[in-house]
Short mmCIF file of C-alpha atoms in Angstrom, two decimals:
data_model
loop_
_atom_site.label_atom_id
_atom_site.label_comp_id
_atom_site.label_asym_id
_atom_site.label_seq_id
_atom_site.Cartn_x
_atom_site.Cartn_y
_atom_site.Cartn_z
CA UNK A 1 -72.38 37.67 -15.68
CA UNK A 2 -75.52 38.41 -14.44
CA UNK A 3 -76.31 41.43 -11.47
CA UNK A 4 -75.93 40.82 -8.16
CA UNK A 5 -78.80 40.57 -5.86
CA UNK A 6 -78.51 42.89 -2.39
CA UNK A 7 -79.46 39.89 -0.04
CA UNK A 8 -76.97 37.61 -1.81
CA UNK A 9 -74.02 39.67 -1.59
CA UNK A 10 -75.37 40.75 2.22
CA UNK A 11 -74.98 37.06 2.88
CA UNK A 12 -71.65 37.27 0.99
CA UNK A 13 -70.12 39.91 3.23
CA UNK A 14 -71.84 38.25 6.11
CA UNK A 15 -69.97 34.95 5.74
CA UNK A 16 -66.77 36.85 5.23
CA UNK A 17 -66.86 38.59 8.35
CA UNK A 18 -66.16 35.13 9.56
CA UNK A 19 -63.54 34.41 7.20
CA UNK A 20 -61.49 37.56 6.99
CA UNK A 21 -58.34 36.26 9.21
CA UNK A 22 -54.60 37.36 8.81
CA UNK A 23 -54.53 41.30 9.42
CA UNK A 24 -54.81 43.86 6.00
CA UNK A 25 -52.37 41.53 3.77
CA UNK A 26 -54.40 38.74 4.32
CA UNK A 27 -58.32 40.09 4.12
CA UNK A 28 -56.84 41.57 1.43
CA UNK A 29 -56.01 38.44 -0.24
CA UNK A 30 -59.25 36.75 0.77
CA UNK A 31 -61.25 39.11 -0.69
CA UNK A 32 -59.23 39.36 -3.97
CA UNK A 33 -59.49 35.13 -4.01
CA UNK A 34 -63.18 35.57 -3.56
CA UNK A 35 -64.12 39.01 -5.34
CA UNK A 36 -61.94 38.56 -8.92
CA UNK A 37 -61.30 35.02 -8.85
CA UNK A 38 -64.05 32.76 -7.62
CA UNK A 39 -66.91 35.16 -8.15
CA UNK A 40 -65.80 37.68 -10.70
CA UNK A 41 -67.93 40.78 -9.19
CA UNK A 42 -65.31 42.81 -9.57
CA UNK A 43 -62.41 42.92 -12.47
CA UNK A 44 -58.85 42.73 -11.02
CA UNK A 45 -58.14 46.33 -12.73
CA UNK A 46 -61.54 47.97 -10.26
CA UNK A 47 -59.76 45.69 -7.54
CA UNK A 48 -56.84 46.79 -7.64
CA UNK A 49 -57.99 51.02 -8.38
CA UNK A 50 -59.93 50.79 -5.21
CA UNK A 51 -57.41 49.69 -3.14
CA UNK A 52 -54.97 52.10 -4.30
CA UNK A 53 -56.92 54.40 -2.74
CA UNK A 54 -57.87 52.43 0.05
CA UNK A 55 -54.02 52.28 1.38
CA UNK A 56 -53.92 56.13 0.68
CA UNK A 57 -56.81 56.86 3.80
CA UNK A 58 -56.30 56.93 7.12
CA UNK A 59 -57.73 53.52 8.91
CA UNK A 60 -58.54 50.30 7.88
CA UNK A 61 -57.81 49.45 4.52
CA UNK A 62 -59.60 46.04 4.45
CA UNK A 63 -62.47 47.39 5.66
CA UNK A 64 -62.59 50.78 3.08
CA UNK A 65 -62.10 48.56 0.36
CA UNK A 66 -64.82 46.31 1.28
CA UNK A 67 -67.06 49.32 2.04
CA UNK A 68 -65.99 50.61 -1.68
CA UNK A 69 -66.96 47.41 -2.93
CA UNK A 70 -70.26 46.91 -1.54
CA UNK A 71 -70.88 50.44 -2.69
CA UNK A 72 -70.10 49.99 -6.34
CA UNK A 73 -72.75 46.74 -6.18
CA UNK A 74 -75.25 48.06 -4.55
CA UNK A 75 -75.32 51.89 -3.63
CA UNK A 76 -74.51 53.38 -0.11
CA UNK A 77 -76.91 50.82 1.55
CA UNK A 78 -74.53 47.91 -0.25
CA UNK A 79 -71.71 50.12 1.11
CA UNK A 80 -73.00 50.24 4.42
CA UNK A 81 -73.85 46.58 4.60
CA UNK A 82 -70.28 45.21 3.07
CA UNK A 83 -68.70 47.75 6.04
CA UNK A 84 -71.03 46.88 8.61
CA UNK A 85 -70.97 43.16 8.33
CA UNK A 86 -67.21 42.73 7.45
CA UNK A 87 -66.44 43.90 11.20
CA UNK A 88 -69.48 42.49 13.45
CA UNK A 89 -68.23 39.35 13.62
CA UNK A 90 -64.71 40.62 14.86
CA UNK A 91 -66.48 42.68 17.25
CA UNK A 92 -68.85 40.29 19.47
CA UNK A 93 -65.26 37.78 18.87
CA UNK A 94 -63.42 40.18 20.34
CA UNK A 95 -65.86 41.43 23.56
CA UNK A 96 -66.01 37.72 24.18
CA UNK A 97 -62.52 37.46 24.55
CA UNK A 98 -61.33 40.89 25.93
CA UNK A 99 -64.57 40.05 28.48
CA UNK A 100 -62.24 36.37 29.10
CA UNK A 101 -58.77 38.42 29.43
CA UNK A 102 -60.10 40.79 31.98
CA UNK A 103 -61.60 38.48 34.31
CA UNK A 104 -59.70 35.15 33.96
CA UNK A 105 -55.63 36.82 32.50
CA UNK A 106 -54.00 34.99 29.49
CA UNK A 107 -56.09 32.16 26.94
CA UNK A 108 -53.37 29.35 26.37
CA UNK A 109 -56.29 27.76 23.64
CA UNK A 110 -56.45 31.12 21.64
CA UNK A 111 -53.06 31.00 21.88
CA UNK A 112 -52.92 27.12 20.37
CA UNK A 113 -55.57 28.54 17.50
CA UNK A 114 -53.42 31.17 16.97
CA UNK A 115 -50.19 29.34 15.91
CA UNK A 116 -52.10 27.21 13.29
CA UNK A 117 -53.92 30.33 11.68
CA UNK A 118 -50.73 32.13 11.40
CA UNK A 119 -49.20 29.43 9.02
CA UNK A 120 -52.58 29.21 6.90
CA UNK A 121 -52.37 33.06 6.44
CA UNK A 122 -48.86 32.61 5.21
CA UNK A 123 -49.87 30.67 2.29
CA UNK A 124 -53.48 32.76 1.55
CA UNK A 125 -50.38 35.59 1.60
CA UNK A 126 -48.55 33.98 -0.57
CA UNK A 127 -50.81 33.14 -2.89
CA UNK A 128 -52.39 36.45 -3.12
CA UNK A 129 -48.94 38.03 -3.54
CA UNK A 130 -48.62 35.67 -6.79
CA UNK A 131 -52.16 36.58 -8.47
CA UNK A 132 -52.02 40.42 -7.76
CA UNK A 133 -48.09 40.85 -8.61
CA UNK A 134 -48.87 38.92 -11.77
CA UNK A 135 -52.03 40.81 -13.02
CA UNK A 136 -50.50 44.26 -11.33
CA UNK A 137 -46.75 44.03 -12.81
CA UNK A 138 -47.29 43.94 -16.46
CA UNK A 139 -44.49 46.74 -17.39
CA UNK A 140 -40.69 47.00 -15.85
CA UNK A 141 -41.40 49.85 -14.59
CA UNK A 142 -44.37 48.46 -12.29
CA UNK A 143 -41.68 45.99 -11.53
CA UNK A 144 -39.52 48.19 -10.55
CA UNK A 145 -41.65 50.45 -7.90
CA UNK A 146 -42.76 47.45 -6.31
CA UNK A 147 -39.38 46.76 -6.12
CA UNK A 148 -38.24 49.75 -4.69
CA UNK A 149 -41.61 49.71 -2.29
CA UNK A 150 -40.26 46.32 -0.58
CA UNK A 151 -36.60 47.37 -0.64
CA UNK A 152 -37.55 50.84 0.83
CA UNK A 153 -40.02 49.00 3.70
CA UNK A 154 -37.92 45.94 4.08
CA UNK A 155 -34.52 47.50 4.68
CA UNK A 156 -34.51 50.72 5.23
CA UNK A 157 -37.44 51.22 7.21
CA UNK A 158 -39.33 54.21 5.12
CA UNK A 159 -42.89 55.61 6.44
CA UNK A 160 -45.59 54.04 4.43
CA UNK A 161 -47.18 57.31 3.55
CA UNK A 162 -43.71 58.53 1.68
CA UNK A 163 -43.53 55.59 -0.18
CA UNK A 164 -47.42 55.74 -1.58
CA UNK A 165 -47.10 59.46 -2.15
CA UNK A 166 -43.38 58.60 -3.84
CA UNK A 167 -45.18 56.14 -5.86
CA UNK A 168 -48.19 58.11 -7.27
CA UNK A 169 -45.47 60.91 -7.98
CA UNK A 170 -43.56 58.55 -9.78
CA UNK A 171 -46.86 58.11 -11.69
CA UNK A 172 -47.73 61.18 -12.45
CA UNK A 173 -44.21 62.28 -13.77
CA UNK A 174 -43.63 58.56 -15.77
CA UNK A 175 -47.05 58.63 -17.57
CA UNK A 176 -46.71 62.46 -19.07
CA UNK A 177 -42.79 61.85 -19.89
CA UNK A 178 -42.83 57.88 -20.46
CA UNK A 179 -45.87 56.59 -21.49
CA UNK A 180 -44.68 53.46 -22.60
CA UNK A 181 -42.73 52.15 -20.16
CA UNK A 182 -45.68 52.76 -17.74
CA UNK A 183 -48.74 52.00 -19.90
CA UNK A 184 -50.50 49.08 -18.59
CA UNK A 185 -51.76 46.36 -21.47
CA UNK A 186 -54.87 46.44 -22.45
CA UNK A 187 -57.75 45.09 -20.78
CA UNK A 188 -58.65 42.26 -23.12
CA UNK A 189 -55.27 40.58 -22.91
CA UNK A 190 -56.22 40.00 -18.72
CA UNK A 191 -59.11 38.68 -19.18
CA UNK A 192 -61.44 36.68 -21.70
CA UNK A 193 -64.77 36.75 -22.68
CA UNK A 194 -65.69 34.62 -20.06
CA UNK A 195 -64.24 36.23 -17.24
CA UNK A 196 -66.47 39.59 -17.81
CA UNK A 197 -67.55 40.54 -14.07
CA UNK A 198 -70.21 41.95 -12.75
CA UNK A 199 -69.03 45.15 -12.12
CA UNK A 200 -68.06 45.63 -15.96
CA UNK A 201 -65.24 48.59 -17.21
CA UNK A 202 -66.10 48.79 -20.26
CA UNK A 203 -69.93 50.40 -19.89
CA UNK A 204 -70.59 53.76 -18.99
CA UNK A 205 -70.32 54.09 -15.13
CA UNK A 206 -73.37 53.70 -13.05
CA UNK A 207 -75.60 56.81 -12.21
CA UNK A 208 -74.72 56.57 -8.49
CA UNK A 209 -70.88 56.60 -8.86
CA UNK A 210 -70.90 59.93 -10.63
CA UNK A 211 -69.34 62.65 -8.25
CA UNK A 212 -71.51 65.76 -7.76
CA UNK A 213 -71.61 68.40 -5.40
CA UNK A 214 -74.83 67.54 -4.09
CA UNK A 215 -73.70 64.21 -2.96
CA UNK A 216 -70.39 65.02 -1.87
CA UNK A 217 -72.04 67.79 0.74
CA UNK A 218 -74.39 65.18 1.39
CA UNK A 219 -71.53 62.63 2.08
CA UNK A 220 -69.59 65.20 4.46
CA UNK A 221 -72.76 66.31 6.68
CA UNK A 222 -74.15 62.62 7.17
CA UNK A 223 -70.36 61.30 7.49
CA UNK A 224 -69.68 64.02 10.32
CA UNK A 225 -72.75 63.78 11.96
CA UNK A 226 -72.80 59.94 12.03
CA UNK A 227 -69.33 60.10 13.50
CA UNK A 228 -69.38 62.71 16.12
CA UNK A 229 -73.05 62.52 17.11
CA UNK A 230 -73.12 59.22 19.14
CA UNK A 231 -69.66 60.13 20.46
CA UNK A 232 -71.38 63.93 21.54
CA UNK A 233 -73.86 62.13 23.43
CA UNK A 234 -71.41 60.01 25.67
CA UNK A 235 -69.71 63.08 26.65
CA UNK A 236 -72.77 64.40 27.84
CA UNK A 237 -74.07 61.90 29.55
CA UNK A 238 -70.36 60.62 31.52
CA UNK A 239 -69.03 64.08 31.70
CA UNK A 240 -65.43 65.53 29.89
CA UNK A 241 -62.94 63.60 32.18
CA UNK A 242 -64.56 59.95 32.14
CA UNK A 243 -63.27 57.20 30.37
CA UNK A 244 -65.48 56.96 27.78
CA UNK A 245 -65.51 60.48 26.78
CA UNK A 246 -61.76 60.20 26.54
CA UNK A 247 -61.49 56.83 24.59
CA UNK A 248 -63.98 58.65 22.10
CA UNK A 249 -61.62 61.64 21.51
CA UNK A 250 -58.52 59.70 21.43
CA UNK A 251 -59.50 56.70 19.26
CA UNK A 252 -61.17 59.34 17.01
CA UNK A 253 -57.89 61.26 16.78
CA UNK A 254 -55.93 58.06 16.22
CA UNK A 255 -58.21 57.04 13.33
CA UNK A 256 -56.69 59.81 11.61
CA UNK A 257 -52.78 58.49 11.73
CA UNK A 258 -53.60 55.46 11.45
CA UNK A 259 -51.31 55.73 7.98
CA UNK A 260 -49.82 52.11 6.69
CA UNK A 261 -52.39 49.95 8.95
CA UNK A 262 -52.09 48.78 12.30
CA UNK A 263 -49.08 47.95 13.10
CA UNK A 264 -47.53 50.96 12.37
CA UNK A 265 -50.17 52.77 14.81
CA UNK A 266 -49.54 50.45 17.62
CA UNK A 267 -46.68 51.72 19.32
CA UNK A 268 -48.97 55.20 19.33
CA UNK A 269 -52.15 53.50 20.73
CA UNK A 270 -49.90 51.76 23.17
CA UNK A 271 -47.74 54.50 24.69
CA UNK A 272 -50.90 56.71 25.37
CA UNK A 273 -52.94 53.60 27.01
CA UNK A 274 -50.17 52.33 29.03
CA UNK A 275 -48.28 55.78 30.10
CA UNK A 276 -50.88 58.76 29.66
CA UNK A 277 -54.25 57.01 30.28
CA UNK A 278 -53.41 54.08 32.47
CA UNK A 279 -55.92 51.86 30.76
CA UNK A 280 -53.25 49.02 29.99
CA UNK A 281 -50.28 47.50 32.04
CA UNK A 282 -47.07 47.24 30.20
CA UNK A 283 -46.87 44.18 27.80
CA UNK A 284 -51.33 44.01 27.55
CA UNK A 285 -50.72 45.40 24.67
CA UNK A 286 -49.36 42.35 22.92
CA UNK A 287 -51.48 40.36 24.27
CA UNK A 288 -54.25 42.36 22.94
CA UNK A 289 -53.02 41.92 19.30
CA UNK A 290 -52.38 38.56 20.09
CA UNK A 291 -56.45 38.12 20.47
CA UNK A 292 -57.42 39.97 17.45
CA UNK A 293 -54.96 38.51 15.13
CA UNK A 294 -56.70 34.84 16.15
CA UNK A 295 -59.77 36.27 15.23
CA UNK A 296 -61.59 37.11 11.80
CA UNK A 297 -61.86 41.01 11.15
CA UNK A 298 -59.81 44.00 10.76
CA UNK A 299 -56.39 43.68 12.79
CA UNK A 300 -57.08 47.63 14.54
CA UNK A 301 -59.87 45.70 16.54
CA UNK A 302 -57.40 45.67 18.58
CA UNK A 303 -58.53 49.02 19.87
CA UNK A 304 -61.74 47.50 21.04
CA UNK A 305 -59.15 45.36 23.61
CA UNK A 306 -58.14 48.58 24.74
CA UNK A 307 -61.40 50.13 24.97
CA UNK A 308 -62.85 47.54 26.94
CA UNK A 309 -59.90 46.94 29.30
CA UNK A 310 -59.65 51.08 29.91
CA UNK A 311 -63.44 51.38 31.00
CA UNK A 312 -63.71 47.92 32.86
CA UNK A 313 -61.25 49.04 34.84
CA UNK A 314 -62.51 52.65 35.12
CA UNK A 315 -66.48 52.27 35.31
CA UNK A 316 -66.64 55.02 37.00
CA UNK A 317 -69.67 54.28 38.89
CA UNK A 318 -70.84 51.46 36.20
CA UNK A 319 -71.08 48.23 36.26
CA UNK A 320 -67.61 46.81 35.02
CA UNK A 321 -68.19 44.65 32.50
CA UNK A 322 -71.23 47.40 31.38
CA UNK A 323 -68.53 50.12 31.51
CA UNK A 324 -66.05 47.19 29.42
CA UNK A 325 -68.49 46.85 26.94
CA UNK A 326 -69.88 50.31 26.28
CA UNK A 327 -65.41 51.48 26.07
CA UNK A 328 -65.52 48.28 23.35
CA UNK A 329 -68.56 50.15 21.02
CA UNK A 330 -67.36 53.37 21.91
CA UNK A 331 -64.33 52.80 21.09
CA UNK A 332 -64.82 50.36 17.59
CA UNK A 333 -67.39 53.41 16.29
CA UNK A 334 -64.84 55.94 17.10
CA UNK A 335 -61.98 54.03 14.85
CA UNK A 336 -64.66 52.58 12.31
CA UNK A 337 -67.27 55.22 11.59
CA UNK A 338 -64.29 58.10 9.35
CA UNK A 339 -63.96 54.96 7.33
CA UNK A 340 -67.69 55.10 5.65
CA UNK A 341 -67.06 58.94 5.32
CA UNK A 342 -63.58 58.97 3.54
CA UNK A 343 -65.63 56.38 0.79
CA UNK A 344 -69.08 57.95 0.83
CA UNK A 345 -66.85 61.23 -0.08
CA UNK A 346 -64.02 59.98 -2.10
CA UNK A 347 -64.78 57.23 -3.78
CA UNK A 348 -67.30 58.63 -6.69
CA UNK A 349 -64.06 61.13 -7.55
CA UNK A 350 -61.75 57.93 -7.90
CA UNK A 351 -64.18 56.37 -10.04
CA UNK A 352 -64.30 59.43 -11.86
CA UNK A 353 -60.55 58.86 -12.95
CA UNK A 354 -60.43 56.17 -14.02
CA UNK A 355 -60.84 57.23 -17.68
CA UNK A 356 -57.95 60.01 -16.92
CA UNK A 357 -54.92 58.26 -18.17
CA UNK A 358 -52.18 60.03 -16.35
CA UNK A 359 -53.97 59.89 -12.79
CA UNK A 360 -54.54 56.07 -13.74
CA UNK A 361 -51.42 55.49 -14.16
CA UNK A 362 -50.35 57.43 -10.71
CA UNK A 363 -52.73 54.97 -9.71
CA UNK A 364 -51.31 51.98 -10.94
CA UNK A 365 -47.56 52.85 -9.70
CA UNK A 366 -49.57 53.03 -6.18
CA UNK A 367 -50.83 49.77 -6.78
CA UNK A 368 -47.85 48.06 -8.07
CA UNK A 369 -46.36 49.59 -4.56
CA UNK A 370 -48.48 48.01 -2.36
CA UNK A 371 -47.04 44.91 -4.34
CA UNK A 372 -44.36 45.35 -2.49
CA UNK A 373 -46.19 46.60 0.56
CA UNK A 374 -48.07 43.54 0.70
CA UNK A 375 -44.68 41.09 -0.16
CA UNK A 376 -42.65 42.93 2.84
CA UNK A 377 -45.89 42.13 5.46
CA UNK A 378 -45.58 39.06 4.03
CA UNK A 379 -41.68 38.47 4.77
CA UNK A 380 -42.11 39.70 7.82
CA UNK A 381 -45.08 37.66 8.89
CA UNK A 382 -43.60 34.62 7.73
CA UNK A 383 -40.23 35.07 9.60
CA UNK A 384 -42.12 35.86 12.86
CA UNK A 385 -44.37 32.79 12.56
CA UNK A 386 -41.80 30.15 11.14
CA UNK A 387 -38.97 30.95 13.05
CA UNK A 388 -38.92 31.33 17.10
CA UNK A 389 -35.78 33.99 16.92
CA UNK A 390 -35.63 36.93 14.49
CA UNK A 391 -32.61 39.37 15.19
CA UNK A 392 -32.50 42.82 13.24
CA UNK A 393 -28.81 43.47 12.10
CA UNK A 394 -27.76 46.67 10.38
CA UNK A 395 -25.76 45.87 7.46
CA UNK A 396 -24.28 49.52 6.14
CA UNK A 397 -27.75 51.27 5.99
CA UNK A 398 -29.56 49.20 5.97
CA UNK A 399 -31.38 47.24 9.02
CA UNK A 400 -32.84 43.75 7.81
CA UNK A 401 -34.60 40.79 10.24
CA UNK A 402 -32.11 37.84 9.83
CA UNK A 403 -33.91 34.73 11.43
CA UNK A 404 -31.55 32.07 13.61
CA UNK A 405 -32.32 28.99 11.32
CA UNK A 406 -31.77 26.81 14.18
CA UNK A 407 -34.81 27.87 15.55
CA UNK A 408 -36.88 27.09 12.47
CA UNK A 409 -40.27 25.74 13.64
CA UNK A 410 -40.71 22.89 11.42
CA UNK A 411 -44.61 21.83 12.28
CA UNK A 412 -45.62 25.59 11.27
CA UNK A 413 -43.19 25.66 8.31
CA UNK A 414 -45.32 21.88 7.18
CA UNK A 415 -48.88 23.57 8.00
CA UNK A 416 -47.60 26.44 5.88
CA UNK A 417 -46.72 24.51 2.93
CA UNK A 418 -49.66 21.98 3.01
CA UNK A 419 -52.38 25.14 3.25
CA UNK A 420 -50.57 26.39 0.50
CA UNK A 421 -50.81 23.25 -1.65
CA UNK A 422 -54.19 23.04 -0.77
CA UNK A 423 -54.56 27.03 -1.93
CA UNK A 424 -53.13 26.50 -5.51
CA UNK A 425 -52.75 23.49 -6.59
CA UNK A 426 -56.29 21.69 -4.86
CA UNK A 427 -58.07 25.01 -5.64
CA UNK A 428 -59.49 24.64 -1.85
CA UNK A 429 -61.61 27.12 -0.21
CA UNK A 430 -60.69 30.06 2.46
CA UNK A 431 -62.90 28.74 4.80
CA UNK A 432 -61.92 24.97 5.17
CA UNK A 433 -58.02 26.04 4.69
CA UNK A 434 -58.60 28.65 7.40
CA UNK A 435 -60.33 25.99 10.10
CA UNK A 436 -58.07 23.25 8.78
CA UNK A 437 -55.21 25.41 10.35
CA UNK A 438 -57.16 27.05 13.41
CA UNK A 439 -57.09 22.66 13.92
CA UNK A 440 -53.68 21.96 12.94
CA UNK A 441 -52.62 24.63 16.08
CA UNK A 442 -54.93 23.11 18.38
CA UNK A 443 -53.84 19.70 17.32
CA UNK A 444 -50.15 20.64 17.70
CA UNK A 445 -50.59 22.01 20.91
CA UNK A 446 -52.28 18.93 22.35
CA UNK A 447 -49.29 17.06 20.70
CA UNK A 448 -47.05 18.89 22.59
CA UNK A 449 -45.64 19.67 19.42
#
């Protein structure tokens, strides 16, 4: 296919910024519907090798892998742009509404968009889960960790990090002693001729994706100073003990555990801003994740909630909706900006590898585990949305979400299955199935449904 021009895929990354519902699983999914098969920028095998290590950073996946993307296109300016753009929407989204929340309390309409969107992202889930787990699985043994991934998350409860560092040692230790059973098939029986991407694996890789030291000290002094310097000067100006010298240090710290996505950082973010800082009353928090999984970007813009909330209600000596919205940027560049670093740095040494067959293949078991990563959100998220009562129940060792089928809510459960039909078997488009549901909630609510 023929290159990429910069101000088409700026436009690209521009339009899915507006797009980019449902939390990691599901950005993940768009962009892997839009990326490998609409567009074919990208081969499923580069896909799926960048987000490997994507979920092994700190942060927000979705947003690193777009970030790697944009950089393999179109240099660190495509990388900036991709990064950039896939979480401005989000943000202005999200100072609207946390501006709403703080002056006028709970939206009952976001609320209303919110139910349809979660049954569309069900089936963009879904059908992601299919494509990937059918292109990723290709040996038993890829089965089998993605397996063991969604057994491990699903009922037993294991730390993402052990199971993506159990995975790539699983790998390593399969591809020197059993090649074969963990040798993925070759690249020609995935895809034809006519499927060649842009990005293509088979030519020698570009000039600007080859690690050197130069660039890597390069990477590490802009990355650092880019990060910290902005942050430096808001503790000068406000002083050690304001608000927004504390949000900067704390969401900058947190953007370092922020291991296995959001939700698993959550109950961190929301212990320190309800308990230590006082920025949140108890229960906010929900509500806060409530507004930024109804809109598009990454689901830790949640943070920005925070940040706003903390300094509107501590200006000290600020206006409060200036204090609200300088706590919203300081806070989104303090969780946002070690992102661009970890991929400015890290990302020429992956692509490095990717001729190295045994760290390839440690990829590849990572991959095939977020498989199962991915399917377990997806459980989960579909449980939560289609059913109003989800119990955990311990079962041996195991502890497992068993849903009360009485409670199934059939309208979600039908806006599920028809985005779904309209996914695969219509061949529809993210954006119409994503507003058809965003209408199908309002709709529903007005129906007193």
């Amino acid at each position: 296919m023929p290159p990429v021009g910069f101000w088409e895929a700026f436009r690209f990354w521009l339009r899915l910024g507006f797009i980019n519902f449902g939390g990691p699983t599901g950005q993940i999914a768009i962009m892997h519907h839009e990326l490998v098969e609409r567009r074919r920028w990208i081969s499923n095998e580069r896909f799926l090798h960048a987000l490997s290590y994507c979920m092994l950073l700190p942060g927000p996946e979705a947003t690193q892998l777009a970030t790697y993307i944009g950089w393999l296109l179109h240099r660190t300016a495509g990388g900036l742009a991709a990064g950039v753009l896939f979480v401005l929407p989000a943000f202005f989204f999200m100072l609207g509404l946390s501006w709403l929340y703080a002056v006028h309390g709970k939206l009952f309409w976001v609320a209303a968009i919110f139910s349809g969107l979660r049954a569309g992202v069900i089936a963009i889930v879904a059908a992601a889960v299919i494509r990937i787990g059918v292109r990723a699985l290709r040996t038993p043994a890829m089965v089998a960790i993605a397996a063991a991934a969604f057994g491990a998350l699903f009922a037993f409860k294991v730390p993402f990090p052990a199971i993506v560092i159990g995975a790539g040692l699983t790998g390593l230790v399969g591809a020197r002693w059993a090649p074969t059973l963990f040798a993925p098939a070759p690249l020609e029986a995935v895809f034809s001729v006519r499927d060649t991407p842009v990005i293509r694996d088979d030519l020698p890789a570009p000039e600007h994706t080859r690690p050197t030291l130069r660039r890597a000290l390069l990477a590490l002094v802009v990355g650092l100073a880019a990060w910290w310097g902005p942050l430096a000067v808001v503790a000068a100006w406000r002083g050690t003990t304001d608000v927004l010298t504390r949000e900067a240090i704390f969401f900058s710290k947190a953007a370092l555990v922020t291991f296995g996505g959001a939700y698993a950082v959550l109950v961190y973010i929301a212990q320190a801003a309800v308990q230590q800082y006082g920025w949140l009353a108890p229960g906010e928090m929900l509500d806060g994740l409530g507004l930024a999984e109804t809109t598009p970007g990454p689901l830790i813009m949640v943070t920005q909630f925070v940040g706003f909330l903390g300094a509107f209600r501590h200006p000290g000596g600020l206006d409060p909706v200036a204090a609200g919205t300088l706590g919203a940027l300081v806070t989104v560049w303090a969780t946002f900006a070690p992102s661009f670093l970890f991929i400015f740095l890290g990302a020429p040494y992956i692509e490095h590898v990717r001729g190295h067959v045994v760290l390839t293949v440690a990829l590849a078991a990572i991959t095939a585990a977020v498989v199962g990563v991915i399917l377990n959100l997806a459980v989960w998220f579909g449980l939560h949305t289609l059913f109003r009562t989800v119990t955990e129940t311990s079962v041996l060792a195991m502890t497992v979400p068993v849903p009360r089928l009485a409670t199934l809510d059939l309208p979600a459960l039908a806006l599920a299955v028809a985005a779904f039909v309209a996914l695969w078997r219509f061949r529809l488009g993210i954006v119409p199935v994503v507003l058809g549901s965003a209408v199908g909630g309002l709709l529903r609510r007005f129906a007193g449904l």
